Amino acid sequence: MKNRSLVSINDLSREKILSLLEMAGKFEENPNRRLLAGKVIGSLFFEPSTRTRLSFETAANRLGARVIGFSDATTSSASKGETLKDTIMMVSNYADLIVMRHHLEGAARYASEISPCPVINAGDGANQHPSQTMLDLYSILKTQGTLENLHIHLVGDLKYGRTVHSLLFAMRHFKPTFHFISPEELHMPEEYREFCRVNNIPFTETTEFNESIIAQADILYMTRVQRERFSDLMEYEKVKNCYRLTNAMLASSKPNLRILHPLPRINEIAYDVDDNPKAYYFQQAQNGLYVREALICDVLGINVE
Ligand code: CP
């Protein structure tokens, strides 16, 4: 890679992941540090976002940088037919770093290869979402006290959910056992199951989602069915309500269980779960600020100390 871009979670070693999590801890202690005064961050969201965009932009603001960009590609010249290449070349004339979300898998890799400034992948299609994974790891470490030897249940849309794909790759460093819970139509793609086999990561697969399955989990990672990835909306209608976690289903769960969700949720977590102390998804999203402060500094080569 020609610069310090973050495109895939596989770009990060175990040591690098742990050092970034430690850095995020420092930002949690004090998020307001003017480490980026004079810097400009380009925030290019070709796909909708609430948490990722706002937490990256908040991170930039709390670090003293300024933010340019768009949250709706129809307001950019992409809507007139400008190519991704030309958009990236233009924004890199103005910004020190580009944070980009794009619907095409591989778009972030391509942008990082042509951009003179670093690029952070804020989600590319169904492929990867590495900054989400870093905040997921931070949340797991914070709530479990370790990343090692955990039973992680991934629930819902395992076919199109880029957050579960990135998390699976990252956890290879930490001896997890995965449990894939999805309808047949949305099961974990073969490349990720093969990745588990090659890396000696045990996993189970089931279409059942019930109290006894939840009882084994340390982390219950719920996901939304990704309507925007279906070419046939009739297929989406068949699976959109496949699972719904309710508070009653947590009756036999482990004391250390925490429920994560990258959000947004649609109806896969009932509101009665929100008041359960094991529900952690809103704190998880809050952790995104500290982790993204760490990622921006790291990609720009800025030492927190
Ligand atoms: N988790 C996540 O990527 O949320 P947004 O789509 O709101 O950014």
PDB file of C-alpha atoms and ligand atoms in Angstrom:
ATOM      1  CA  MET A   1       0.000   0.000   0.000  1.00  0.00           C
ATOM      2  CA  LYS A   2       1.462   3.348  -0.978  1.00  0.00           C
ATOM      3  CA  ASN A   3       0.178   5.276   2.033  1.00  0.00           C
ATOM      4  CA  ARG A   4      -1.271   4.594   5.489  1.00  0.00           C
ATOM      5  CA  SER A   5      -4.828   3.904   4.287  1.00  0.00           C
ATOM      6  CA  LEU A   6      -7.161   1.586   6.198  1.00  0.00           C
ATOM      7  CA  VAL A   7      -9.112  -0.429   3.637  1.00  0.00           C
ATOM      8  CA  SER A   8      -9.465  -3.884   5.161  1.00  0.00           C
ATOM      9  CA  ILE A   9      -9.247  -5.147   8.715  1.00  0.00           C
ATOM     10  CA  ASN A  10      -6.714  -7.604   7.295  1.00  0.00           C
ATOM     11  CA  ASP A  11      -4.338  -4.651   6.877  1.00  0.00           C
ATOM     12  CA  LEU A  12      -3.919  -4.672  10.685  1.00  0.00           C
ATOM     13  CA  SER A  13      -1.784  -7.132  12.646  1.00  0.00           C
ATOM     14  CA  ARG A  14      -2.759  -8.340  16.112  1.00  0.00           C
ATOM     15  CA  GLU A  15      -0.191  -5.965  17.628  1.00  0.00           C
ATOM     16  CA  LYS A  16      -1.513  -3.048  15.606  1.00  0.00           C
ATOM     17  CA  ILE A  17      -5.107  -3.798  16.608  1.00  0.00           C
ATOM     18  CA  LEU A  18      -4.149  -3.914  20.291  1.00  0.00           C
ATOM     19  CA  SER A  19      -2.160  -0.699  20.090  1.00  0.00           C
ATOM     20  CA  LEU A  20      -5.071   1.097  18.361  1.00  0.00           C
ATOM     21  CA  LEU A  21      -7.457  -0.134  21.068  1.00  0.00           C
ATOM     22  CA  GLU A  22      -5.095   1.217  23.715  1.00  0.00           C
ATOM     23  CA  MET A  23      -4.994   4.542  21.887  1.00  0.00           C
ATOM     24  CA  ALA A  24      -8.803   4.576  21.753  1.00  0.00           C
ATOM     25  CA  GLY A  25      -8.802   4.152  25.531  1.00  0.00           C
ATOM     26  CA  LYS A  26      -6.798   7.367  25.829  1.00  0.00           C
ATOM     27  CA  PHE A  27      -9.343   9.188  23.693  1.00  0.00           C
ATOM     28  CA  GLU A  28     -12.125   7.867  25.892  1.00  0.00           C
ATOM     29  CA  GLU A  29     -10.358   9.450  28.883  1.00  0.00           C
ATOM     30  CA  ASN A  30     -10.100  12.733  26.988  1.00  0.00           C
ATOM     31  CA  PRO A  31     -11.746  13.017  23.551  1.00  0.00           C
ATOM     32  CA  ASN A  32     -10.917  16.726  23.138  1.00  0.00           C
ATOM     33  CA  ARG A  33      -7.334  17.118  21.944  1.00  0.00           C
ATOM     34  CA  ARG A  34      -6.292  19.602  19.248  1.00  0.00           C
ATOM     35  CA  LEU A  35      -3.972  17.165  17.521  1.00  0.00           C
ATOM     36  CA  LEU A  36      -5.330  17.888  14.034  1.00  0.00           C
ATOM     37  CA  ALA A  37      -5.381  21.698  14.004  1.00  0.00           C
ATOM     38  CA  GLY A  38      -4.889  22.816  10.403  1.00  0.00           C
ATOM     39  CA  LYS A  39      -5.891  19.452   8.916  1.00  0.00           C
ATOM     40  CA  VAL A  40      -8.870  18.906   6.577  1.00  0.00           C
ATOM     41  CA  ILE A  41     -10.792  15.624   6.437  1.00  0.00           C
ATOM     42  CA  GLY A  42     -12.784  14.726   3.305  1.00  0.00           C
ATOM     43  CA  SER A  43     -15.951  12.849   4.268  1.00  0.00           C
ATOM     44  CA  LEU A  44     -17.408  11.192   1.158  1.00  0.00           C
ATOM     45  CA  PHE A  45     -20.557   9.162   1.783  1.00  0.00           C
ATOM     46  CA  PHE A  46     -21.935   7.699  -1.444  1.00  0.00           C
ATOM     47  CA  GLU A  47     -24.280   5.591   0.736  1.00  0.00           C
ATOM     48  CA  PRO A  48     -26.444   6.659   3.690  1.00  0.00           C
ATOM     49  CA  SER A  49     -24.993   6.645   7.199  1.00  0.00           C
ATOM     50  CA  THR A  50     -25.754   8.035  10.634  1.00  0.00           C
ATOM     51  CA  ARG A  51     -23.186   6.637  13.086  1.00  0.00           C
ATOM     52  CA  THR A  52     -20.156   6.166  10.893  1.00  0.00           C
ATOM     53  CA  ARG A  53     -20.283   9.572   9.259  1.00  0.00           C
ATOM     54  CA  LEU A  54     -21.247  11.514  12.356  1.00  0.00           C
ATOM     55  CA  SER A  55     -18.728   9.779  14.601  1.00  0.00           C
ATOM     56  CA  PHE A  56     -15.894  10.295  12.087  1.00  0.00           C
ATOM     57  CA  GLU A  57     -16.891  13.936  11.704  1.00  0.00           C
ATOM     58  CA  THR A  58     -17.224  14.371  15.469  1.00  0.00           C
ATOM     59  CA  ALA A  59     -13.824  12.748  15.911  1.00  0.00           C
ATOM     60  CA  ALA A  60     -12.315  15.196  13.398  1.00  0.00           C
ATOM     61  CA  ASN A  61     -13.994  18.150  15.120  1.00  0.00           C
ATOM     62  CA  ARG A  62     -12.916  17.090  18.611  1.00  0.00           C
ATOM     63  CA  LEU A  63      -9.348  16.779  17.323  1.00  0.00           C
ATOM     64  CA  GLY A  64      -9.428  20.302  15.864  1.00  0.00           C
ATOM     65  CA  ALA A  65      -9.657  19.377  12.149  1.00  0.00           C
ATOM     66  CA  ARG A  66     -12.135  20.764   9.637  1.00  0.00           C
ATOM     67  CA  VAL A  67     -14.440  18.558   7.588  1.00  0.00           C
ATOM     68  CA  ILE A  68     -15.488  18.867   3.939  1.00  0.00           C
ATOM     69  CA  GLY A  69     -17.548  16.446   1.872  1.00  0.00           C
ATOM     70  CA  PHE A  70     -21.035  15.185   1.216  1.00  0.00           C
ATOM     71  CA  SER A  71     -23.519  12.883   2.880  1.00  0.00           C
ATOM     72  CA  ASP A  72     -25.600  12.435  -0.259  1.00  0.00           C
ATOM     73  CA  ALA A  73     -23.854  11.690  -3.548  1.00  0.00           C
ATOM     74  CA  THR A  74     -26.741  13.242  -5.505  1.00  0.00           C
ATOM     75  CA  THR A  75     -25.455  16.639  -4.363  1.00  0.00           C
ATOM     76  CA  SER A  76     -21.985  15.906  -5.782  1.00  0.00           C
ATOM     77  CA  SER A  77     -20.834  15.804  -9.402  1.00  0.00           C
ATOM     78  CA  ALA A  78     -20.978  12.003  -9.229  1.00  0.00           C
ATOM     79  CA  SER A  79     -24.654  12.566 -10.109  1.00  0.00           C
ATOM     80  CA  LYS A  80     -23.490  14.210 -13.370  1.00  0.00           C
ATOM     81  CA  GLY A  81     -21.403  11.176 -14.228  1.00  0.00           C
ATOM     82  CA  GLU A  82     -18.043  12.104 -12.688  1.00  0.00           C
ATOM     83  CA  THR A  83     -16.037   8.958 -12.051  1.00  0.00           C
ATOM     84  CA  LEU A  84     -14.855   7.787  -8.652  1.00  0.00           C
ATOM     85  CA  LYS A  85     -11.279   8.310  -9.837  1.00  0.00           C
ATOM     86  CA  ASP A  86     -11.865  11.958 -10.682  1.00  0.00           C
ATOM     87  CA  THR A  87     -13.794  12.572  -7.461  1.00  0.00           C
ATOM     88  CA  ILE A  88     -10.965  11.121  -5.382  1.00  0.00           C
ATOM     89  CA  MET A  89      -8.308  13.081  -7.295  1.00  0.00           C
ATOM     90  CA  MET A  90     -10.262  16.295  -6.707  1.00  0.00           C
ATOM     91  CA  VAL A  91     -10.896  15.763  -2.999  1.00  0.00           C
ATOM     92  CA  SER A  92      -7.291  14.738  -2.397  1.00  0.00           C
ATOM     93  CA  ASN A  93      -6.326  18.202  -3.710  1.00  0.00           C
ATOM     94  CA  TYR A  94      -8.211  19.707  -0.774  1.00  0.00           C
ATOM     95  CA  ALA A  95      -8.046  17.186   2.085  1.00  0.00           C
ATOM     96  CA  ASP A  96      -5.327  15.453   4.125  1.00  0.00           C
ATOM     97  CA  LEU A  97      -7.416  12.297   4.555  1.00  0.00           C
ATOM     98  CA  ILE A  98     -10.489  10.834   2.844  1.00  0.00           C
ATOM     99  CA  VAL A  99     -13.113   8.837   4.742  1.00  0.00           C
ATOM    100  CA  MET A 100     -15.300   7.100   2.171  1.00  0.00           C
ATOM    101  CA  ARG A 101     -18.383   4.895   2.125  1.00  0.00           C
ATOM    102  CA  HIS A 102     -19.355   3.415  -1.227  1.00  0.00           C
ATOM    103  CA  HIS A 103     -21.848   0.812  -2.430  1.00  0.00           C
ATOM    104  CA  LEU A 104     -19.291  -0.998  -4.622  1.00  0.00           C
ATOM    105  CA  GLU A 105     -17.136  -3.705  -3.075  1.00  0.00           C
ATOM    106  CA  GLY A 106     -13.510  -2.821  -3.717  1.00  0.00           C
ATOM    107  CA  ALA A 107     -14.183   0.909  -4.148  1.00  0.00           C
ATOM    108  CA  ALA A 108     -12.132   1.790  -1.064  1.00  0.00           C
ATOM    109  CA  ARG A 109      -9.189  -0.314  -2.224  1.00  0.00           C
ATOM    110  CA  TYR A 110      -9.311   1.384  -5.624  1.00  0.00           C
ATOM    111  CA  ALA A 111      -9.524   4.834  -4.022  1.00  0.00           C
ATOM    112  CA  SER A 112      -6.542   4.073  -1.783  1.00  0.00           C
ATOM    113  CA  GLU A 113      -4.476   3.009  -4.787  1.00  0.00           C
ATOM    114  CA  ILE A 114      -5.066   6.198  -6.765  1.00  0.00           C
ATOM    115  CA  SER A 115      -5.305   8.745  -3.944  1.00  0.00           C
ATOM    116  CA  PRO A 116      -2.254  10.792  -2.976  1.00  0.00           C
ATOM    117  CA  CYS A 117      -3.716  11.092   0.564  1.00  0.00           C
ATOM    118  CA  PRO A 118      -4.738   8.203   2.859  1.00  0.00           C
ATOM    119  CA  VAL A 119      -8.222   6.690   2.637  1.00  0.00           C
ATOM    120  CA  ILE A 120     -10.264   5.095   5.419  1.00  0.00           C
ATOM    121  CA  ASN A 121     -12.896   2.641   4.249  1.00  0.00           C
ATOM    122  CA  ALA A 122     -16.180   3.526   5.975  1.00  0.00           C
ATOM    123  CA  GLY A 123     -17.910   0.529   4.356  1.00  0.00           C
ATOM    124  CA  ASP A 124     -17.718  -0.835   0.787  1.00  0.00           C
ATOM    125  CA  GLY A 125     -20.809  -2.765  -0.269  1.00  0.00           C
ATOM    126  CA  ALA A 126     -21.114  -6.133   1.458  1.00  0.00           C
ATOM    127  CA  ASN A 127     -17.338  -6.393   1.750  1.00  0.00           C
ATOM    128  CA  GLN A 128     -15.716  -4.695   4.769  1.00  0.00           C
ATOM    129  CA  HIS A 129     -16.261  -2.080   7.459  1.00  0.00           C
ATOM    130  CA  PRO A 130     -12.945  -1.993   9.316  1.00  0.00           C
ATOM    131  CA  SER A 131     -13.579   1.009  11.572  1.00  0.00           C
ATOM    132  CA  GLN A 132     -16.818  -0.657  12.750  1.00  0.00           C
ATOM    133  CA  THR A 133     -14.810  -3.759  13.541  1.00  0.00           C
ATOM    134  CA  MET A 134     -12.332  -1.763  15.592  1.00  0.00           C
ATOM    135  CA  LEU A 135     -15.154  -0.312  17.680  1.00  0.00           C
ATOM    136  CA  ASP A 136     -16.684  -3.782  17.977  1.00  0.00           C
ATOM    137  CA  LEU A 137     -13.348  -5.102  19.281  1.00  0.00           C
ATOM    138  CA  TYR A 138     -13.069  -2.159  21.656  1.00  0.00           C
ATOM    139  CA  SER A 139     -16.586  -2.887  22.943  1.00  0.00           C
ATOM    140  CA  ILE A 140     -15.850  -6.592  23.359  1.00  0.00           C
ATOM    141  CA  LEU A 141     -12.586  -5.915  25.204  1.00  0.00           C
ATOM    142  CA  LYS A 142     -14.226  -3.335  27.439  1.00  0.00           C
ATOM    143  CA  THR A 143     -17.142  -5.566  28.413  1.00  0.00           C
ATOM    144  CA  GLN A 144     -15.408  -8.960  28.573  1.00  0.00           C
ATOM    145  CA  GLY A 145     -11.975  -7.864  29.840  1.00  0.00           C
ATOM    146  CA  THR A 146     -10.400  -9.951  27.061  1.00  0.00           C
ATOM    147  CA  LEU A 147     -10.681 -10.688  23.346  1.00  0.00           C
ATOM    148  CA  GLU A 148      -9.538 -14.285  23.783  1.00  0.00           C
ATOM    149  CA  ASN A 149     -11.528 -17.556  23.761  1.00  0.00           C
ATOM    150  CA  LEU A 150     -14.992 -16.038  23.444  1.00  0.00           C
ATOM    151  CA  HIS A 151     -18.159 -17.608  22.059  1.00  0.00           C
ATOM    152  CA  ILE A 152     -19.448 -15.122  19.513  1.00  0.00           C
ATOM    153  CA  HIS A 153     -22.928 -15.604  18.055  1.00  0.00           C
ATOM    154  CA  LEU A 154     -23.470 -13.788  14.756  1.00  0.00           C
ATOM    155  CA  VAL A 155     -27.187 -13.480  14.040  1.00  0.00           C
ATOM    156  CA  GLY A 156     -29.209 -12.423  10.990  1.00  0.00           C
ATOM    157  CA  ASP A 157     -27.884 -11.323   7.618  1.00  0.00           C
ATOM    158  CA  LEU A 158     -24.519 -13.059   7.442  1.00  0.00           C
ATOM    159  CA  LYS A 159     -24.524 -12.977   3.644  1.00  0.00           C
ATOM    160  CA  TYR A 160     -24.555  -9.234   3.070  1.00  0.00           C
ATOM    161  CA  GLY A 161     -23.502  -7.940   6.511  1.00  0.00           C
ATOM    162  CA  ARG A 162     -20.072  -6.394   6.018  1.00  0.00           C
ATOM    163  CA  THR A 163     -19.636  -5.848   9.759  1.00  0.00           C
ATOM    164  CA  VAL A 164     -19.766  -9.587  10.476  1.00  0.00           C
ATOM    165  CA  HIS A 165     -17.314 -10.288   7.665  1.00  0.00           C
ATOM    166  CA  SER A 166     -14.776  -7.805   9.038  1.00  0.00           C
ATOM    167  CA  LEU A 167     -15.294  -8.999  12.616  1.00  0.00           C
ATOM    168  CA  LEU A 168     -14.715 -12.602  11.616  1.00  0.00           C
ATOM    169  CA  PHE A 169     -11.390 -11.705   9.989  1.00  0.00           C
ATOM    170  CA  ALA A 170     -10.239  -9.641  12.968  1.00  0.00           C
ATOM    171  CA  MET A 171     -11.078 -12.283  15.552  1.00  0.00           C
ATOM    172  CA  ARG A 172      -8.701 -14.794  13.950  1.00  0.00           C
ATOM    173  CA  HIS A 173      -6.021 -13.383  16.255  1.00  0.00           C
ATOM    174  CA  PHE A 174      -7.993 -14.199  19.413  1.00  0.00           C
ATOM    175  CA  LYS A 175      -9.099 -17.862  19.314  1.00  0.00           C
ATOM    176  CA  PRO A 176     -12.875 -17.356  19.072  1.00  0.00           C
ATOM    177  CA  THR A 177     -15.618 -19.923  18.587  1.00  0.00           C
ATOM    178  CA  PHE A 178     -18.230 -18.618  16.165  1.00  0.00           C
ATOM    179  CA  HIS A 179     -21.882 -19.566  15.959  1.00  0.00           C
ATOM    180  CA  PHE A 180     -23.524 -18.528  12.686  1.00  0.00           C
ATOM    181  CA  ILE A 181     -27.293 -18.093  13.055  1.00  0.00           C
ATOM    182  CA  SER A 182     -29.127 -17.145   9.887  1.00  0.00           C
ATOM    183  CA  PRO A 183     -31.860 -18.235   7.501  1.00  0.00           C
ATOM    184  CA  GLU A 184     -30.621 -20.455   4.656  1.00  0.00           C
ATOM    185  CA  GLU A 185     -30.920 -17.554   2.215  1.00  0.00           C
ATOM    186  CA  LEU A 186     -28.573 -15.363   4.265  1.00  0.00           C
ATOM    187  CA  HIS A 187     -26.011 -17.825   5.482  1.00  0.00           C
ATOM    188  CA  MET A 188     -22.332 -17.024   5.887  1.00  0.00           C
ATOM    189  CA  PRO A 189     -20.689 -17.089   2.421  1.00  0.00           C
ATOM    190  CA  GLU A 190     -18.353 -19.989   1.734  1.00  0.00           C
ATOM    191  CA  GLU A 191     -15.236 -17.806   1.568  1.00  0.00           C
ATOM    192  CA  TYR A 192     -15.680 -16.856   5.243  1.00  0.00           C
ATOM    193  CA  ARG A 193     -16.421 -20.439   6.329  1.00  0.00           C
ATOM    194  CA  GLU A 194     -13.316 -21.536   4.447  1.00  0.00           C
ATOM    195  CA  PHE A 195     -11.366 -18.778   6.190  1.00  0.00           C
ATOM    196  CA  CYS A 196     -12.438 -20.286   9.530  1.00  0.00           C
ATOM    197  CA  ARG A 197     -11.364 -23.779   8.464  1.00  0.00           C
ATOM    198  CA  VAL A 198      -7.971 -22.587   7.224  1.00  0.00           C
ATOM    199  CA  ASN A 199      -7.375 -20.622  10.421  1.00  0.00           C
ATOM    200  CA  ASN A 200      -8.622 -23.406  12.747  1.00  0.00           C
ATOM    201  CA  ILE A 201     -11.507 -21.296  14.008  1.00  0.00           C
ATOM    202  CA  PRO A 202     -14.332 -23.561  15.234  1.00  0.00           C
ATOM    203  CA  PHE A 203     -17.822 -22.623  14.089  1.00  0.00           C
ATOM    204  CA  THR A 204     -21.358 -23.961  14.162  1.00  0.00           C
ATOM    205  CA  GLU A 205     -24.233 -23.088  11.841  1.00  0.00           C
ATOM    206  CA  THR A 206     -27.951 -23.148  12.512  1.00  0.00           C
ATOM    207  CA  THR A 207     -31.187 -21.550  11.430  1.00  0.00           C
ATOM    208  CA  GLU A 208     -32.583 -21.766  15.004  1.00  0.00           C
ATOM    209  CA  PHE A 209     -32.544 -18.702  17.243  1.00  0.00           C
ATOM    210  CA  ASN A 210     -33.820 -19.418  20.727  1.00  0.00           C
ATOM    211  CA  GLU A 211     -33.094 -19.148  24.446  1.00  0.00           C
ATOM    212  CA  SER A 212     -30.921 -22.270  24.661  1.00  0.00           C
ATOM    213  CA  ILE A 213     -28.667 -21.109  21.816  1.00  0.00           C
ATOM    214  CA  ILE A 214     -28.340 -17.647  23.356  1.00  0.00           C
ATOM    215  CA  ALA A 215     -27.411 -19.266  26.702  1.00  0.00           C
ATOM    216  CA  GLN A 216     -23.987 -20.282  25.302  1.00  0.00           C
ATOM    217  CA  ALA A 217     -23.004 -16.806  24.094  1.00  0.00           C
ATOM    218  CA  ASP A 218     -20.497 -14.316  25.460  1.00  0.00           C
ATOM    219  CA  ILE A 219     -21.288 -11.900  22.628  1.00  0.00           C
ATOM    220  CA  LEU A 220     -24.596 -11.880  20.785  1.00  0.00           C
ATOM    221  CA  TYR A 221     -23.980  -9.858  17.632  1.00  0.00           C
ATOM    222  CA  MET A 222     -27.333  -9.020  16.056  1.00  0.00           C
ATOM    223  CA  THR A 223     -27.587  -7.656  12.503  1.00  0.00           C
ATOM    224  CA  ARG A 224     -30.212  -6.085  10.278  1.00  0.00           C
ATOM    225  CA  VAL A 225     -31.300  -7.749   7.046  1.00  0.00           C
ATOM    226  CA  GLN A 226     -29.642  -5.487   4.449  1.00  0.00           C
ATOM    227  CA  ARG A 227     -32.547  -4.546   2.209  1.00  0.00           C
ATOM    228  CA  GLU A 228     -30.358  -2.360  -0.033  1.00  0.00           C
ATOM    229  CA  ARG A 229     -28.254  -5.376  -1.103  1.00  0.00           C
ATOM    230  CA  PHE A 230     -31.197  -7.419  -2.516  1.00  0.00           C
ATOM    231  CA  SER A 231     -31.721  -7.262  -6.278  1.00  0.00           C
ATOM    232  CA  ASP A 232     -35.160  -8.907  -5.804  1.00  0.00           C
ATOM    233  CA  LEU A 233     -37.232  -7.241  -3.074  1.00  0.00           C
ATOM    234  CA  MET A 234     -39.558 -10.259  -2.968  1.00  0.00           C
ATOM    235  CA  GLU A 235     -36.587 -12.202  -1.581  1.00  0.00           C
ATOM    236  CA  TYR A 236     -36.100  -9.508   1.057  1.00  0.00           C
ATOM    237  CA  GLU A 237     -39.770  -9.715   2.057  1.00  0.00           C
ATOM    238  CA  LYS A 238     -39.352 -13.453   2.718  1.00  0.00           C
ATOM    239  CA  VAL A 239     -36.518 -13.020   5.230  1.00  0.00           C
ATOM    240  CA  LYS A 240     -36.878  -9.496   6.625  1.00  0.00           C
ATOM    241  CA  ASN A 241     -38.470 -10.625   9.878  1.00  0.00           C
ATOM    242  CA  CYS A 242     -36.458 -13.815  10.306  1.00  0.00           C
ATOM    243  CA  TYR A 243     -35.374 -13.189  13.901  1.00  0.00           C
ATOM    244  CA  ARG A 244     -36.441 -10.942  16.753  1.00  0.00           C
ATOM    245  CA  LEU A 245     -34.588 -10.858  20.075  1.00  0.00           C
ATOM    246  CA  THR A 246     -36.861 -10.218  23.048  1.00  0.00           C
ATOM    247  CA  ASN A 247     -35.968  -9.696  26.683  1.00  0.00           C
ATOM    248  CA  ALA A 248     -37.591 -13.011  27.649  1.00  0.00           C
ATOM    249  CA  MET A 249     -35.109 -14.862  25.426  1.00  0.00           C
ATOM    250  CA  LEU A 250     -32.247 -13.618  27.651  1.00  0.00           C
ATOM    251  CA  ALA A 251     -33.511 -15.371  30.798  1.00  0.00           C
ATOM    252  CA  SER A 252     -30.836 -18.105  30.717  1.00  0.00           C
ATOM    253  CA  SER A 253     -28.021 -16.005  29.292  1.00  0.00           C
ATOM    254  CA  LYS A 254     -24.556 -15.807  30.854  1.00  0.00           C
ATOM    255  CA  PRO A 255     -23.903 -12.953  33.306  1.00  0.00           C
ATOM    256  CA  ASN A 256     -21.136 -11.615  31.057  1.00  0.00           C
ATOM    257  CA  LEU A 257     -23.264 -11.693  27.877  1.00  0.00           C
ATOM    258  CA  ARG A 258     -23.372  -8.446  25.976  1.00  0.00           C
ATOM    259  CA  ILE A 259     -25.638  -7.744  23.026  1.00  0.00           C
ATOM    260  CA  LEU A 260     -24.002  -5.850  20.191  1.00  0.00           C
ATOM    261  CA  HIS A 261     -25.519  -4.511  16.988  1.00  0.00           C
ATOM    262  CA  PRO A 262     -23.781  -2.235  14.472  1.00  0.00           C
ATOM    263  CA  LEU A 263     -27.131  -0.422  14.047  1.00  0.00           C
ATOM    264  CA  PRO A 264     -29.393   0.768  12.577  1.00  0.00           C
ATOM    265  CA  ARG A 265     -31.851  -1.780  13.938  1.00  0.00           C
ATOM    266  CA  ILE A 266     -35.165  -2.347  12.226  1.00  0.00           C
ATOM    267  CA  ASN A 267     -37.120  -4.879  14.278  1.00  0.00           C
ATOM    268  CA  GLU A 268     -34.545  -7.576  15.101  1.00  0.00           C
ATOM    269  CA  ILE A 269     -34.173  -6.333  18.693  1.00  0.00           C
ATOM    270  CA  ALA A 270     -37.382  -5.603  20.613  1.00  0.00           C
ATOM    271  CA  TYR A 271     -37.430  -2.351  22.558  1.00  0.00           C
ATOM    272  CA  ASP A 272     -37.857  -4.283  25.811  1.00  0.00           C
ATOM    273  CA  VAL A 273     -34.222  -5.424  25.465  1.00  0.00           C
ATOM    274  CA  ASP A 274     -32.940  -1.837  25.635  1.00  0.00           C
ATOM    275  CA  ASP A 275     -33.282  -1.619  29.427  1.00  0.00           C
ATOM    276  CA  ASN A 276     -31.530  -4.931  30.030  1.00  0.00           C
ATOM    277  CA  PRO A 277     -27.977  -4.235  31.350  1.00  0.00           C
ATOM    278  CA  LYS A 278     -26.714  -6.766  28.803  1.00  0.00           C
ATOM    279  CA  ALA A 279     -27.814  -4.501  25.927  1.00  0.00           C
ATOM    280  CA  TYR A 280     -24.678  -2.655  24.848  1.00  0.00           C
ATOM    281  CA  TYR A 281     -25.423  -1.392  21.324  1.00  0.00           C
ATOM    282  CA  PHE A 282     -25.796   2.284  22.174  1.00  0.00           C
ATOM    283  CA  GLN A 283     -22.533   2.335  24.179  1.00  0.00           C
ATOM    284  CA  GLN A 284     -20.964   0.386  21.299  1.00  0.00           C
ATOM    285  CA  ALA A 285     -21.873   3.226  18.924  1.00  0.00           C
ATOM    286  CA  GLN A 286     -20.500   5.765  21.426  1.00  0.00           C
ATOM    287  CA  ASN A 287     -17.202   3.855  21.471  1.00  0.00           C
ATOM    288  CA  GLY A 288     -17.019   4.560  17.737  1.00  0.00           C
ATOM    289  CA  LEU A 289     -15.976   8.128  18.499  1.00  0.00           C
ATOM    290  CA  TYR A 290     -12.891   7.129  20.517  1.00  0.00           C
ATOM    291  CA  VAL A 291     -11.866   4.418  18.090  1.00  0.00           C
ATOM    292  CA  ARG A 292     -12.236   6.703  15.076  1.00  0.00           C
ATOM    293  CA  GLU A 293     -10.183   9.409  16.789  1.00  0.00           C
ATOM    294  CA  ALA A 294      -7.449   6.787  17.169  1.00  0.00           C
ATOM    295  CA  LEU A 295      -7.768   5.632  13.546  1.00  0.00           C
ATOM    296  CA  ILE A 296      -7.627   9.150  12.095  1.00  0.00           C
ATOM    297  CA  CYS A 297      -4.511   9.965  14.146  1.00  0.00           C
ATOM    298  CA  ASP A 298      -2.845   6.716  13.234  1.00  0.00           C
ATOM    299  CA  VAL A 299      -3.530   7.044   9.502  1.00  0.00           C
ATOM    300  CA  LEU A 300      -2.172  10.615   9.579  1.00  0.00           C
ATOM    301  CA  GLY A 301       0.879   9.495  11.539  1.00  0.00           C
ATOM    302  CA  ILE A 302       0.052  11.626  14.573  1.00  0.00           C
ATOM    303  CA  ASN A 303       1.195  10.422  17.987  1.00  0.00           C
ATOM    304  CA  VAL A 304      -1.371  10.882  20.753  1.00  0.00           C
ATOM    305  CA  GLU A 305       1.338  11.590  23.296  1.00  0.00           C
TER     306      GLU A 305
HETATM  307  N1   CP B   1     -22.908   0.889  11.904  1.00  0.00           N
HETATM  308  C1   CP B   1     -23.049   1.675  10.827  1.00  0.00           C
HETATM  309  O1   CP B   1     -22.299   1.574   9.844  1.00  0.00           O
HETATM  310  O2   CP B   1     -24.063   2.574  10.950  1.00  0.00           O
HETATM  311  P1   CP B   1     -24.386   3.703   9.881  1.00  0.00           P
HETATM  312  O3   CP B   1     -24.828   3.004   8.614  1.00  0.00           O
HETATM  313  O4   CP B   1     -25.451   4.556  10.487  1.00  0.00           O
HETATM  314  O5   CP B   1     -23.106   4.466   9.635  1.00  0.00           O
END
